[in-house]
PDB file of C-alpha atoms in Angstrom:
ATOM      1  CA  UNK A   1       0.000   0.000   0.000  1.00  0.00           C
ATOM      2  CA  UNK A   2       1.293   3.243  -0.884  1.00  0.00           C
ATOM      3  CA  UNK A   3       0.212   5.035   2.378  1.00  0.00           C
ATOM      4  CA  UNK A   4       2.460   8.435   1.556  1.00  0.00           C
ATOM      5  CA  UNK A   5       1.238   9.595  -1.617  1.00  0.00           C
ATOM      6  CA  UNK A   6       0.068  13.066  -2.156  1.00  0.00           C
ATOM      7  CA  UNK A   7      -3.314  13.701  -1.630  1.00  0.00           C
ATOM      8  CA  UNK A   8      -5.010  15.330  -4.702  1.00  0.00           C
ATOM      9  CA  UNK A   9      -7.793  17.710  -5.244  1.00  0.00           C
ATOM     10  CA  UNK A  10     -11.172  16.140  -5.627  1.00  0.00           C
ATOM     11  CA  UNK A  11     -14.269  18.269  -7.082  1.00  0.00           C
ATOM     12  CA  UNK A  12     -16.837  17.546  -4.096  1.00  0.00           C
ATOM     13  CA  UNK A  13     -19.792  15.556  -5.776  1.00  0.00           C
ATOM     14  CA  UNK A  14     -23.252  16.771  -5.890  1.00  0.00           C
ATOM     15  CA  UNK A  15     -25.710  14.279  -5.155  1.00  0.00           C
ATOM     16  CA  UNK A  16     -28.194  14.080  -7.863  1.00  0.00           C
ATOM     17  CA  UNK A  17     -31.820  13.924  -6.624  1.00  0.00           C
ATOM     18  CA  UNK A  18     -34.765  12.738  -8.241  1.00  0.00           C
ATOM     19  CA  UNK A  19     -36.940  16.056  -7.667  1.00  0.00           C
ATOM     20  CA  UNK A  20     -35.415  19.418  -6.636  1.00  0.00           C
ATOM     21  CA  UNK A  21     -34.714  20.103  -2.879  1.00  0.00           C
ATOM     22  CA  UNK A  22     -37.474  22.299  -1.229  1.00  0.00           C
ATOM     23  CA  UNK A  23     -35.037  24.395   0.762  1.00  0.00           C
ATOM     24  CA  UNK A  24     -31.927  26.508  -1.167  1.00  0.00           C
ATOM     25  CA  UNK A  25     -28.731  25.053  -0.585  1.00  0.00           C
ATOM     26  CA  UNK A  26     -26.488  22.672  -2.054  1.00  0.00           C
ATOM     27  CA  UNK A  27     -26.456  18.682  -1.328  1.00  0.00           C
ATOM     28  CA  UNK A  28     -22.832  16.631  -1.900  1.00  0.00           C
ATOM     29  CA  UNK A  29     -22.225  13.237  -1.653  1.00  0.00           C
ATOM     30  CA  UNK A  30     -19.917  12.294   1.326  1.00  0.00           C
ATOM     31  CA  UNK A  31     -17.378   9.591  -0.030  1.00  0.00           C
ATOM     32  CA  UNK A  32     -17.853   6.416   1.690  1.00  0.00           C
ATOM     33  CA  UNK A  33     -15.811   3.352   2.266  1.00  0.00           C
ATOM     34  CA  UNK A  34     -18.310  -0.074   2.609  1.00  0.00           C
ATOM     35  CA  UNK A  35     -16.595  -2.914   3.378  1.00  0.00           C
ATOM     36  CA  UNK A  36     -17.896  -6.229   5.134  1.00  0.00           C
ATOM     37  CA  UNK A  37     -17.052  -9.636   6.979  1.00  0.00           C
ATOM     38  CA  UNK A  38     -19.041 -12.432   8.245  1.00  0.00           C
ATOM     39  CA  UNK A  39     -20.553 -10.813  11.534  1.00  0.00           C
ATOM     40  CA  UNK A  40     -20.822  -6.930   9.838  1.00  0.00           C
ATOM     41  CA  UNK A  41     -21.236  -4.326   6.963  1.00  0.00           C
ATOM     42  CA  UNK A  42     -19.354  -1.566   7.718  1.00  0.00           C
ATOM     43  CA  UNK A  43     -19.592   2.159   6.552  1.00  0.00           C
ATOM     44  CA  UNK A  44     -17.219   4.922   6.791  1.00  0.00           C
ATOM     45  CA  UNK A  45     -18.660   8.734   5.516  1.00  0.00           C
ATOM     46  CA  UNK A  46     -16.660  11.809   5.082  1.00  0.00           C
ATOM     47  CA  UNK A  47     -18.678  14.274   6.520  1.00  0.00           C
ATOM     48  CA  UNK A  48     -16.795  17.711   7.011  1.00  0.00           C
ATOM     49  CA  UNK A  49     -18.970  20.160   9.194  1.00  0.00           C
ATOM     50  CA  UNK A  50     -21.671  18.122  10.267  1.00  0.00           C
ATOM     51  CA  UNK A  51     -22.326  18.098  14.321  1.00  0.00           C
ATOM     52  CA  UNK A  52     -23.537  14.728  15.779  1.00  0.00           C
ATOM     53  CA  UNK A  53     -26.850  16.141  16.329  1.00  0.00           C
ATOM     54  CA  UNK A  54     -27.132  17.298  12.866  1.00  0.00           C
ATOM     55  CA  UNK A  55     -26.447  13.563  11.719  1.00  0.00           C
ATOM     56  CA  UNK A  56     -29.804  11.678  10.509  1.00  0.00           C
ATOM     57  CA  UNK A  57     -29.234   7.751   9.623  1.00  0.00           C
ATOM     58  CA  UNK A  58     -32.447   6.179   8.432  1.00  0.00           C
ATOM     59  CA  UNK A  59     -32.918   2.225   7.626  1.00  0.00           C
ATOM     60  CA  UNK A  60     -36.199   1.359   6.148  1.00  0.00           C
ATOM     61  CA  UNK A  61     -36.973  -1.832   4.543  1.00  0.00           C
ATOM     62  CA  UNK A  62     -33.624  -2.355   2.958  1.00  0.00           C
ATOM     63  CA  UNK A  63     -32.656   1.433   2.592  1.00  0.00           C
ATOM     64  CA  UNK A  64     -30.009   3.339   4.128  1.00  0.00           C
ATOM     65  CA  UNK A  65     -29.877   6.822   4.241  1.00  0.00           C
ATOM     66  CA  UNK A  66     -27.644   9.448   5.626  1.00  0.00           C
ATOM     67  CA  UNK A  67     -27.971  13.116   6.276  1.00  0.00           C
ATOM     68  CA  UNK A  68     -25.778  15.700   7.522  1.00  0.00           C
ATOM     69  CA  UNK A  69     -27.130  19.289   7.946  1.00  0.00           C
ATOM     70  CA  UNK A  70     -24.106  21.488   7.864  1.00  0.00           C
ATOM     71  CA  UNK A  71     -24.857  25.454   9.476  1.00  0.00           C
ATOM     72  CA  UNK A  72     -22.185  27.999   7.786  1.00  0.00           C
ATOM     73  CA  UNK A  73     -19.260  28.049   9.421  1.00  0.00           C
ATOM     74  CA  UNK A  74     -18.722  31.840   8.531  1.00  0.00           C
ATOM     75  CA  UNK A  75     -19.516  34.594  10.701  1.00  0.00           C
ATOM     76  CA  UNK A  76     -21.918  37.591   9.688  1.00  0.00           C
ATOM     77  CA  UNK A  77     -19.214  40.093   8.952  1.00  0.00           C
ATOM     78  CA  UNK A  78     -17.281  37.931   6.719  1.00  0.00           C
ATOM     79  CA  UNK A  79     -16.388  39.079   3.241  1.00  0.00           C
ATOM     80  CA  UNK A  80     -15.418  36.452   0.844  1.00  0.00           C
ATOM     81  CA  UNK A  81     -11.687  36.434  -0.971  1.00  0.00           C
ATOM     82  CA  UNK A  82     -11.001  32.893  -1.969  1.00  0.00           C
ATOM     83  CA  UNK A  83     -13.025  30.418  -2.020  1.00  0.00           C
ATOM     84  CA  UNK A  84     -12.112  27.162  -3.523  1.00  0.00           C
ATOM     85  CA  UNK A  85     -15.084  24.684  -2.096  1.00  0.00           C
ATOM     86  CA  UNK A  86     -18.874  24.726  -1.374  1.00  0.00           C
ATOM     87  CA  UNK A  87     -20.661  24.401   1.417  1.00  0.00           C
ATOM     88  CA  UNK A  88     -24.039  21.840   1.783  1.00  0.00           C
ATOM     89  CA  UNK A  89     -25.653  19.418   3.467  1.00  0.00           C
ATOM     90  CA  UNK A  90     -25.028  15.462   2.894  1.00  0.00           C
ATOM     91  CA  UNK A  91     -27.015  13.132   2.032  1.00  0.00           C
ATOM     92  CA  UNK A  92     -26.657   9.677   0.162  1.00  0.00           C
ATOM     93  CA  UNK A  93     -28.719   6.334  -0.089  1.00  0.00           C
ATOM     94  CA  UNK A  94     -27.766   3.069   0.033  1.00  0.00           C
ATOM     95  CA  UNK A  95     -29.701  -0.247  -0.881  1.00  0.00           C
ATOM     96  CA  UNK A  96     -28.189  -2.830   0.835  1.00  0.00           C
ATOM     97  CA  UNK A  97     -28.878  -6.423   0.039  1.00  0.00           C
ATOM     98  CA  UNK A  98     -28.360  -8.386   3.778  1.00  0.00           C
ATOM     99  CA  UNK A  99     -30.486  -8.399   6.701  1.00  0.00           C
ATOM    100  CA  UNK A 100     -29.654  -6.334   8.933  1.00  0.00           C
ATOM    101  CA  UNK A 101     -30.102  -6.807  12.991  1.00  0.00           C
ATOM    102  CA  UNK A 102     -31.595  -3.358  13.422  1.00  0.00           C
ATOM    103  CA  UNK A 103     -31.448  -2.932  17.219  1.00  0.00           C
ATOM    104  CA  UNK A 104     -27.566  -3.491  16.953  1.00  0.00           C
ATOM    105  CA  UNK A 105     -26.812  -0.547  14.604  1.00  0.00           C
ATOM    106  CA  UNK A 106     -23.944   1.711  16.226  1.00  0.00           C
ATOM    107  CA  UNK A 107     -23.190   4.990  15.034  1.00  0.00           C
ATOM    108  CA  UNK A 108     -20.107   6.849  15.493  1.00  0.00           C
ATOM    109  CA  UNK A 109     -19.217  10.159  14.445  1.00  0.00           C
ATOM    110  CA  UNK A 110     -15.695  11.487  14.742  1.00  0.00           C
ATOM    111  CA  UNK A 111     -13.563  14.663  13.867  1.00  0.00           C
ATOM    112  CA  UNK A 112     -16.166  14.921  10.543  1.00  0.00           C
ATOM    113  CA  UNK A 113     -16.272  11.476   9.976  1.00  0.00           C
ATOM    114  CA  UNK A 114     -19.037   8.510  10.322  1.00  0.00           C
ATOM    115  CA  UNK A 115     -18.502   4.936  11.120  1.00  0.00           C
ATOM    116  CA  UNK A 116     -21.827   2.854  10.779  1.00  0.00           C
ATOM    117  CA  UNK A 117     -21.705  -0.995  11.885  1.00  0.00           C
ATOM    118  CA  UNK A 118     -24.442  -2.904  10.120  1.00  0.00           C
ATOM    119  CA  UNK A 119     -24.193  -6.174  11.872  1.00  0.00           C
ATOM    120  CA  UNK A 120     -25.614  -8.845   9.777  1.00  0.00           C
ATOM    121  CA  UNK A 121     -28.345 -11.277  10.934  1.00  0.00           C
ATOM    122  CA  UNK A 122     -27.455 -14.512  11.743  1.00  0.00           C
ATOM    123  CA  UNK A 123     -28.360 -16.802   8.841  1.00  0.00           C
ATOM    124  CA  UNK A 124     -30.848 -19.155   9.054  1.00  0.00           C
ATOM    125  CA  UNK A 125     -30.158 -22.209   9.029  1.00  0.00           C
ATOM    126  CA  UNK A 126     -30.910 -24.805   6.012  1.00  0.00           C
ATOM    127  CA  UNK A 127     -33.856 -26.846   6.841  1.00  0.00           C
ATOM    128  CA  UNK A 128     -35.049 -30.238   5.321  1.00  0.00           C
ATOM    129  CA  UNK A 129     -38.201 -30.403   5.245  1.00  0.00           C
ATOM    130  CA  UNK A 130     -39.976 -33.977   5.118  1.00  0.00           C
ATOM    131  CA  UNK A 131     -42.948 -34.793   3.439  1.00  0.00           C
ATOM    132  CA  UNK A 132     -45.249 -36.764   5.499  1.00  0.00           C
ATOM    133  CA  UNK A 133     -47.273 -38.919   3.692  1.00  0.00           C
TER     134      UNK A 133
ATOM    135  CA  UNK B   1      -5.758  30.018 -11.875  1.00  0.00           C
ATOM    136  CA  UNK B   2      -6.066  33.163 -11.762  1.00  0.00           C
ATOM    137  CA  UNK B   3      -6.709  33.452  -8.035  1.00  0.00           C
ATOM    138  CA  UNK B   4      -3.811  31.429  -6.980  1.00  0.00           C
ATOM    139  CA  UNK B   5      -1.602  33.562  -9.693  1.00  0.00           C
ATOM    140  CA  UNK B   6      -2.787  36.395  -7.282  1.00  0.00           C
ATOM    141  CA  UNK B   7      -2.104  34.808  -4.249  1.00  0.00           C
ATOM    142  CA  UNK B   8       1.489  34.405  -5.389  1.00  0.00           C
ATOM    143  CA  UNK B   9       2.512  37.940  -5.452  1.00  0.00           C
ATOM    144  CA  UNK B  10       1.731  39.080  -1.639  1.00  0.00           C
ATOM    145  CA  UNK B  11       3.279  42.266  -2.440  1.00  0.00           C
ATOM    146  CA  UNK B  12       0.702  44.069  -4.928  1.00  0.00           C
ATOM    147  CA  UNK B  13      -2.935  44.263  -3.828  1.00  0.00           C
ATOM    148  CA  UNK B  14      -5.146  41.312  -4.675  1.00  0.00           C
ATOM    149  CA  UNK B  15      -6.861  43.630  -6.149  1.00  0.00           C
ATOM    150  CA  UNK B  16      -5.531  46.008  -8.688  1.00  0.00           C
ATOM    151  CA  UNK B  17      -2.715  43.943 -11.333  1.00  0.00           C
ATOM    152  CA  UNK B  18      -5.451  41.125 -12.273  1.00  0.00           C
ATOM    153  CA  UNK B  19      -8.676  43.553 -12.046  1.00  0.00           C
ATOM    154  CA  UNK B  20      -9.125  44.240 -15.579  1.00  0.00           C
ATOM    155  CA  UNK B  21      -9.233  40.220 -15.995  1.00  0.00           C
ATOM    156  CA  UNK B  22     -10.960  39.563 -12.442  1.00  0.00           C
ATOM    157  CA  UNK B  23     -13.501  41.473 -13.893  1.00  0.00           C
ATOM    158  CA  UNK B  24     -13.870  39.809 -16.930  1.00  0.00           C
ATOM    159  CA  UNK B  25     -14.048  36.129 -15.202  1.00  0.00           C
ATOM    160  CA  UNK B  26     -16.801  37.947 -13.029  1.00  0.00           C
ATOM    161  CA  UNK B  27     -18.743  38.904 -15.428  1.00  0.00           C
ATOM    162  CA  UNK B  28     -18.374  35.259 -17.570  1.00  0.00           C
ATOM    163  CA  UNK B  29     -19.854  34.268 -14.560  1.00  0.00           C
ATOM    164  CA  UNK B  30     -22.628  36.247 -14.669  1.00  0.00           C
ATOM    165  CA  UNK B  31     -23.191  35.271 -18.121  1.00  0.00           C
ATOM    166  CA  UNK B  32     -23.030  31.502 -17.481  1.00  0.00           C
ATOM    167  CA  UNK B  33     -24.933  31.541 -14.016  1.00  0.00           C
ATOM    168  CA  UNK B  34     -28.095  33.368 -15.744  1.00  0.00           C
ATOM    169  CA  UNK B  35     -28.062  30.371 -18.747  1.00  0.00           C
ATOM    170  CA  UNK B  36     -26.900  27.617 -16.332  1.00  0.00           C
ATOM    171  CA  UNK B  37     -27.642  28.805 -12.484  1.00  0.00           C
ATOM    172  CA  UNK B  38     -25.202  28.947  -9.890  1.00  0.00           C
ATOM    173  CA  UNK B  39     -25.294  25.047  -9.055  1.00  0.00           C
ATOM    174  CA  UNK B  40     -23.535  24.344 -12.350  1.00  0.00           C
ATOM    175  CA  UNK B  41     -21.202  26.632 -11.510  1.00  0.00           C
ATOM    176  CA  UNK B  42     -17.788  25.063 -10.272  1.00  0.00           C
ATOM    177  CA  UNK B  43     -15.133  26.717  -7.958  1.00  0.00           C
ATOM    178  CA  UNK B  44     -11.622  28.123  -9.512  1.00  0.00           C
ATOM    179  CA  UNK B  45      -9.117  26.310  -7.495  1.00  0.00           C
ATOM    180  CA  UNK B  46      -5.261  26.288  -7.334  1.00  0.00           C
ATOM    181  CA  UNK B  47      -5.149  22.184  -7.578  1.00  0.00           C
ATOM    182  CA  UNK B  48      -3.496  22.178  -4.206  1.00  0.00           C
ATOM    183  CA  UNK B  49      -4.880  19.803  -1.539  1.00  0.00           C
ATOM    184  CA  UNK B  50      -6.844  20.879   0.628  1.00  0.00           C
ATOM    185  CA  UNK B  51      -8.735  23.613  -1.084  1.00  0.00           C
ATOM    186  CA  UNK B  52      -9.725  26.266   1.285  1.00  0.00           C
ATOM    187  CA  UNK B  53     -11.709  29.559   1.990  1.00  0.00           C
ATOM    188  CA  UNK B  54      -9.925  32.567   2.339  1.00  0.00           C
ATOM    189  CA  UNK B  55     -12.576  35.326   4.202  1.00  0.00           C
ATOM    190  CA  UNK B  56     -12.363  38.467   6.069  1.00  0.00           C
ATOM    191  CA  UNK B  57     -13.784  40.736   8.323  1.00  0.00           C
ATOM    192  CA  UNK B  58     -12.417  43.978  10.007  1.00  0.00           C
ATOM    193  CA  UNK B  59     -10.036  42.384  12.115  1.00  0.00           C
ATOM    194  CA  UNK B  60      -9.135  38.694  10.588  1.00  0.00           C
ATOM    195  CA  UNK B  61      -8.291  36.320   8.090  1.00  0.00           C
ATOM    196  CA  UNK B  62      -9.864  33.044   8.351  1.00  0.00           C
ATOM    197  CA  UNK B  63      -8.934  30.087   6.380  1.00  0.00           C
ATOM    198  CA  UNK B  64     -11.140  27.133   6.747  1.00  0.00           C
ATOM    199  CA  UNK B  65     -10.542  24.426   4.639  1.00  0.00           C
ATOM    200  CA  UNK B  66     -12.189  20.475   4.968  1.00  0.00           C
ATOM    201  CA  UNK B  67      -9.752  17.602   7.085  1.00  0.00           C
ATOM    202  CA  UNK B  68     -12.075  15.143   7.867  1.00  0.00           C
ATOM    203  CA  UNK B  69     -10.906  12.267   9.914  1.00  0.00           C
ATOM    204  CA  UNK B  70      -7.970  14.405  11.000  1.00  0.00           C
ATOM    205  CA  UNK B  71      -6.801  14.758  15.110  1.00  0.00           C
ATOM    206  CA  UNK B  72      -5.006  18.214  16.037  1.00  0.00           C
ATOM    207  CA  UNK B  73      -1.745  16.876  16.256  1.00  0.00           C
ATOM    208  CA  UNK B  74      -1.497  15.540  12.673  1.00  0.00           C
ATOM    209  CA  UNK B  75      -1.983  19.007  11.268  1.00  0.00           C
ATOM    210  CA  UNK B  76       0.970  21.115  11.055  1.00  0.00           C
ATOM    211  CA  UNK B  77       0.212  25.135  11.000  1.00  0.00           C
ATOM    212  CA  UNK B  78       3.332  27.422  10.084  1.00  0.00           C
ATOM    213  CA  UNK B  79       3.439  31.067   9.149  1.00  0.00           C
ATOM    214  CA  UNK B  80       6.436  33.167   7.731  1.00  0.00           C
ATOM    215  CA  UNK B  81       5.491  36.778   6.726  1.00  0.00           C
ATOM    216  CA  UNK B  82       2.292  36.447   5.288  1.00  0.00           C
ATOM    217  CA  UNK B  83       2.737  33.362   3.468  1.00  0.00           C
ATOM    218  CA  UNK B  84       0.498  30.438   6.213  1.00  0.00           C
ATOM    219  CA  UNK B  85       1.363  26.478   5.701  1.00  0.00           C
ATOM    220  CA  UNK B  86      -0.415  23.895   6.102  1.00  0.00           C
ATOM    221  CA  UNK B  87       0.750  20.490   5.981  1.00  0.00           C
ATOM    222  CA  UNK B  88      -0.069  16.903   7.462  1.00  0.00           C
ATOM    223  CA  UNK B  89      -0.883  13.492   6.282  1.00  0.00           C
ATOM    224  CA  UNK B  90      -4.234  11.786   6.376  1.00  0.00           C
ATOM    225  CA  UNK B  91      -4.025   8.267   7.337  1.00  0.00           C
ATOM    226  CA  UNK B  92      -6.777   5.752   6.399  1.00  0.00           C
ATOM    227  CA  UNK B  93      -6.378   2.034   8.674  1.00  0.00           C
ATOM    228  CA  UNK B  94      -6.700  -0.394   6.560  1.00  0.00           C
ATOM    229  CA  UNK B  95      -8.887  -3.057   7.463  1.00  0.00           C
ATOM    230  CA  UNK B  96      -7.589  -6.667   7.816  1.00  0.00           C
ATOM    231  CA  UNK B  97     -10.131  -9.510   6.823  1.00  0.00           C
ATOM    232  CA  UNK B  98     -12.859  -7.469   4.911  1.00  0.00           C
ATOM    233  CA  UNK B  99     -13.812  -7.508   1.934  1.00  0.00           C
ATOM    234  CA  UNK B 100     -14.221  -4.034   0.139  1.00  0.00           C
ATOM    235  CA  UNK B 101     -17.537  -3.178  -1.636  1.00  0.00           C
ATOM    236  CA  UNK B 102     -16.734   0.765  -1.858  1.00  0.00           C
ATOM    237  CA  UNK B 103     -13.232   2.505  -1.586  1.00  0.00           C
ATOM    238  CA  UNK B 104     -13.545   6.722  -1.958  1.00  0.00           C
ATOM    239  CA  UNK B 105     -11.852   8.217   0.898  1.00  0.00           C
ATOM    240  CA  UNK B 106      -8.102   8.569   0.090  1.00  0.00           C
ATOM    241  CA  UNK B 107      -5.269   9.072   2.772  1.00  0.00           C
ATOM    242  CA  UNK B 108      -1.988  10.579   1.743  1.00  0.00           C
ATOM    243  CA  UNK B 109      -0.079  13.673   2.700  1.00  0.00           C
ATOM    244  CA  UNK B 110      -0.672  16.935   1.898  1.00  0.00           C
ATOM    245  CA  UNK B 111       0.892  20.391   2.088  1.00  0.00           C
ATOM    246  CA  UNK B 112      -0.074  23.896   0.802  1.00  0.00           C
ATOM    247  CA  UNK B 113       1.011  27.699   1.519  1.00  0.00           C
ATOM    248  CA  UNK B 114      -1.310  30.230   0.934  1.00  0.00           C
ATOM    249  CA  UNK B 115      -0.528  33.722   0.786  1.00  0.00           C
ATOM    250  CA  UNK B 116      -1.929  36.046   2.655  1.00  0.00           C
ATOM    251  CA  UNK B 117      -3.146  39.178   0.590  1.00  0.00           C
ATOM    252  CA  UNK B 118      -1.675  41.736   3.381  1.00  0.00           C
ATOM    253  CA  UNK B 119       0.006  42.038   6.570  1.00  0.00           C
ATOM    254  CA  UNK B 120      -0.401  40.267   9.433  1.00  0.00           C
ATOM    255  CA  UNK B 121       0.137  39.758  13.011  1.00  0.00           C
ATOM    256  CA  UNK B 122       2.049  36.272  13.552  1.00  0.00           C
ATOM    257  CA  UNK B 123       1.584  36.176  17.435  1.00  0.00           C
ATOM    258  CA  UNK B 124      -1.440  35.951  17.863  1.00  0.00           C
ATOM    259  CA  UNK B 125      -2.630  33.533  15.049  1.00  0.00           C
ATOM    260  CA  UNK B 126      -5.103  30.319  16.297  1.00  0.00           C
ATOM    261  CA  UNK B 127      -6.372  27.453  14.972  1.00  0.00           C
ATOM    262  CA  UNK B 128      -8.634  24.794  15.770  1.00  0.00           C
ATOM    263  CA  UNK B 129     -10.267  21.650  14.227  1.00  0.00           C
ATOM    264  CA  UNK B 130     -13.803  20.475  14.729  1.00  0.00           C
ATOM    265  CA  UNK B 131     -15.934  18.010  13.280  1.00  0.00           C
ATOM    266  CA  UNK B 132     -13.528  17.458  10.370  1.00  0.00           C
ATOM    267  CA  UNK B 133     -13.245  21.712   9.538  1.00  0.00           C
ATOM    268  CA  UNK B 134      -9.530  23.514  10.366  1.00  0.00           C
ATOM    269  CA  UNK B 135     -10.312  27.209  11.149  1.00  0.00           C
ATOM    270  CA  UNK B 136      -7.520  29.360  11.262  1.00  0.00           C
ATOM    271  CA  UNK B 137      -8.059  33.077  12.224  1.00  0.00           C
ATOM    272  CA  UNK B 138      -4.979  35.408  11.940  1.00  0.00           C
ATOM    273  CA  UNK B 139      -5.203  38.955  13.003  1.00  0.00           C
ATOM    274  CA  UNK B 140      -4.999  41.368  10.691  1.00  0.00           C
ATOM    275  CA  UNK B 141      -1.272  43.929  11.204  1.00  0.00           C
ATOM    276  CA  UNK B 142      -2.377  47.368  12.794  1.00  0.00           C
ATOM    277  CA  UNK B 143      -0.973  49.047   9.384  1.00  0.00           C
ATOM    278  CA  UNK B 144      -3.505  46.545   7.515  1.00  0.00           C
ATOM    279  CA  UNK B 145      -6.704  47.234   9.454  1.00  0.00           C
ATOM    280  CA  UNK B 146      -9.048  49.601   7.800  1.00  0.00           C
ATOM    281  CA  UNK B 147      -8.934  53.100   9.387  1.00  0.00           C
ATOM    282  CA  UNK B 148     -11.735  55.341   9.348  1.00  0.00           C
ATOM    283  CA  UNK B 149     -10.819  58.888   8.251  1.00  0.00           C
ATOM    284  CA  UNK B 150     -13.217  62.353   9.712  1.00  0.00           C
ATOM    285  CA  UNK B 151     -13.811  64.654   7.321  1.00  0.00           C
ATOM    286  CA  UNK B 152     -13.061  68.530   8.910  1.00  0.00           C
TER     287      UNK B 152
END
């Protein structure tokens, strides 16, 4: 793993949403890492700005979706010279395809960044069934 | 481009040797934000990781600019003159016995001066970093502040 290479500039994403957002403001999507093993489906979310209580994590059926409200960072007297990024809410929706034990969903936000644990359902076991006759 | 080709001379005003052209990318903007609207718009940026946001008020310079993930002692702040670095690495654990479905976040190292556009006072310069945003506020030099001026 190359672990010291230079980190580059990346345009942040705009989420595209199927109808247009009520309230002004721009949505991004956060860039996630997903990775899984046998017990748990894991989910890291860069989030920059976004205040634990500002975080909204919604499983329904077999959606996921994240939120992050982000309130400007700038003060009232501020005047703008450079600005090289935007600032907007999160939000991104994931379908995932396991069964997930829902009372055992921990959440963990960090310095800007979110760490979901999805742990999986145990599988059910194979069953033979017999035909009585 | 132009704004970092600005930022590079901290001697002349941010202001004045690029107007004329300032002017012109202003008003391109204009032109493409009534056809497309401001979301299609996209930022000018130097290509430098991490891009930030240079603002000001009476007093200050802030520069905030987007670390996620980052503790306070992996950031390193340094200022000479007016010219502010910032530099650290962004490290990413990698996880032994998964198996990836998505991979976006990078870690790497990263380090960037920015040039202040006038003086400032190095003393007194802070910086924190919360929920994933580095603030840095820098007080403006006494020469630099605006003055107010009485007509007699």
């Amino acid at each position: 793993m190359a672990d010291t290479k230079d980190l580059q500039v990346r345009e942040k994403q705009e989420a595209a949403a199927p109808g247009e957002y009520t309230r002004p403001g721009l949505v991004f999507t956060p860039r996630t890492d997903i990775f899984e093993n046998e017990k748990e489906i894991v989910l890291l979310a860069d989030m920059p700005g976004v205040k634990p209580e500002d975080l909204n994590i919604d499983l329904r059926e077999n959606v996921l979706t994240l939120s992050g409200d982000v309130s400007p960072f700038e003060g009232a007297k501020e005047q703008n010279i450079l600005m090289e990024y935007d600032v907007g809410k999160y939000q991104r929706q994931f379908t995932l395809s396991e069964i997930i034990d829902q009372p055992g969903i921990e959440a963990r936000l960090n310095n800007g960044v979110l760490r979901l644990t999805l742990p999986k359902i145990a599988k059910a076991q194979p069953r033979k069934i017999t035909v009585n006759s | 481009m132009i704004t970092r080709n600005m930022f590079d001379f901290p001697g002349l005003s941010w202001r004045s040797p690029f107007g004329e052209i300032e002017r012109m990318r202003r008003d391109m903007e204009k032109i493409s934000n009534s056809m497309f609207g401001t979301r299609g718009l996209r930022r000018v940026h130097s290509g430098v990781f991490p891009p930030v946001n240079l603002t000001e008020d009476k007093d200050q310079y802030y520069i905030r600019a987007e670390l996620p993930g980052m503790e306070t002692g992996e950031v390193d702040i340094q200022i000479a003159g007016n010219s502010l670095a910032i530099s650290g690495e962004r490290k990413i654990p990698v996880e032994e016995g998964v198996k990836y479905h998505r991979r976006e976040r990078e870690a790497g190292s990263f380090s960037r001066i920015i040039n202040l556009p006038n003086a400032v006072d190095t003393e007194k310069i802070e910086a924190k970093l919360a929920n994933g945003i580095l603030t840095v506020s820098i007080p403006k030099a006494e020469i630099a502040k605006p003055r107010q001026i009485t007509i007699k």
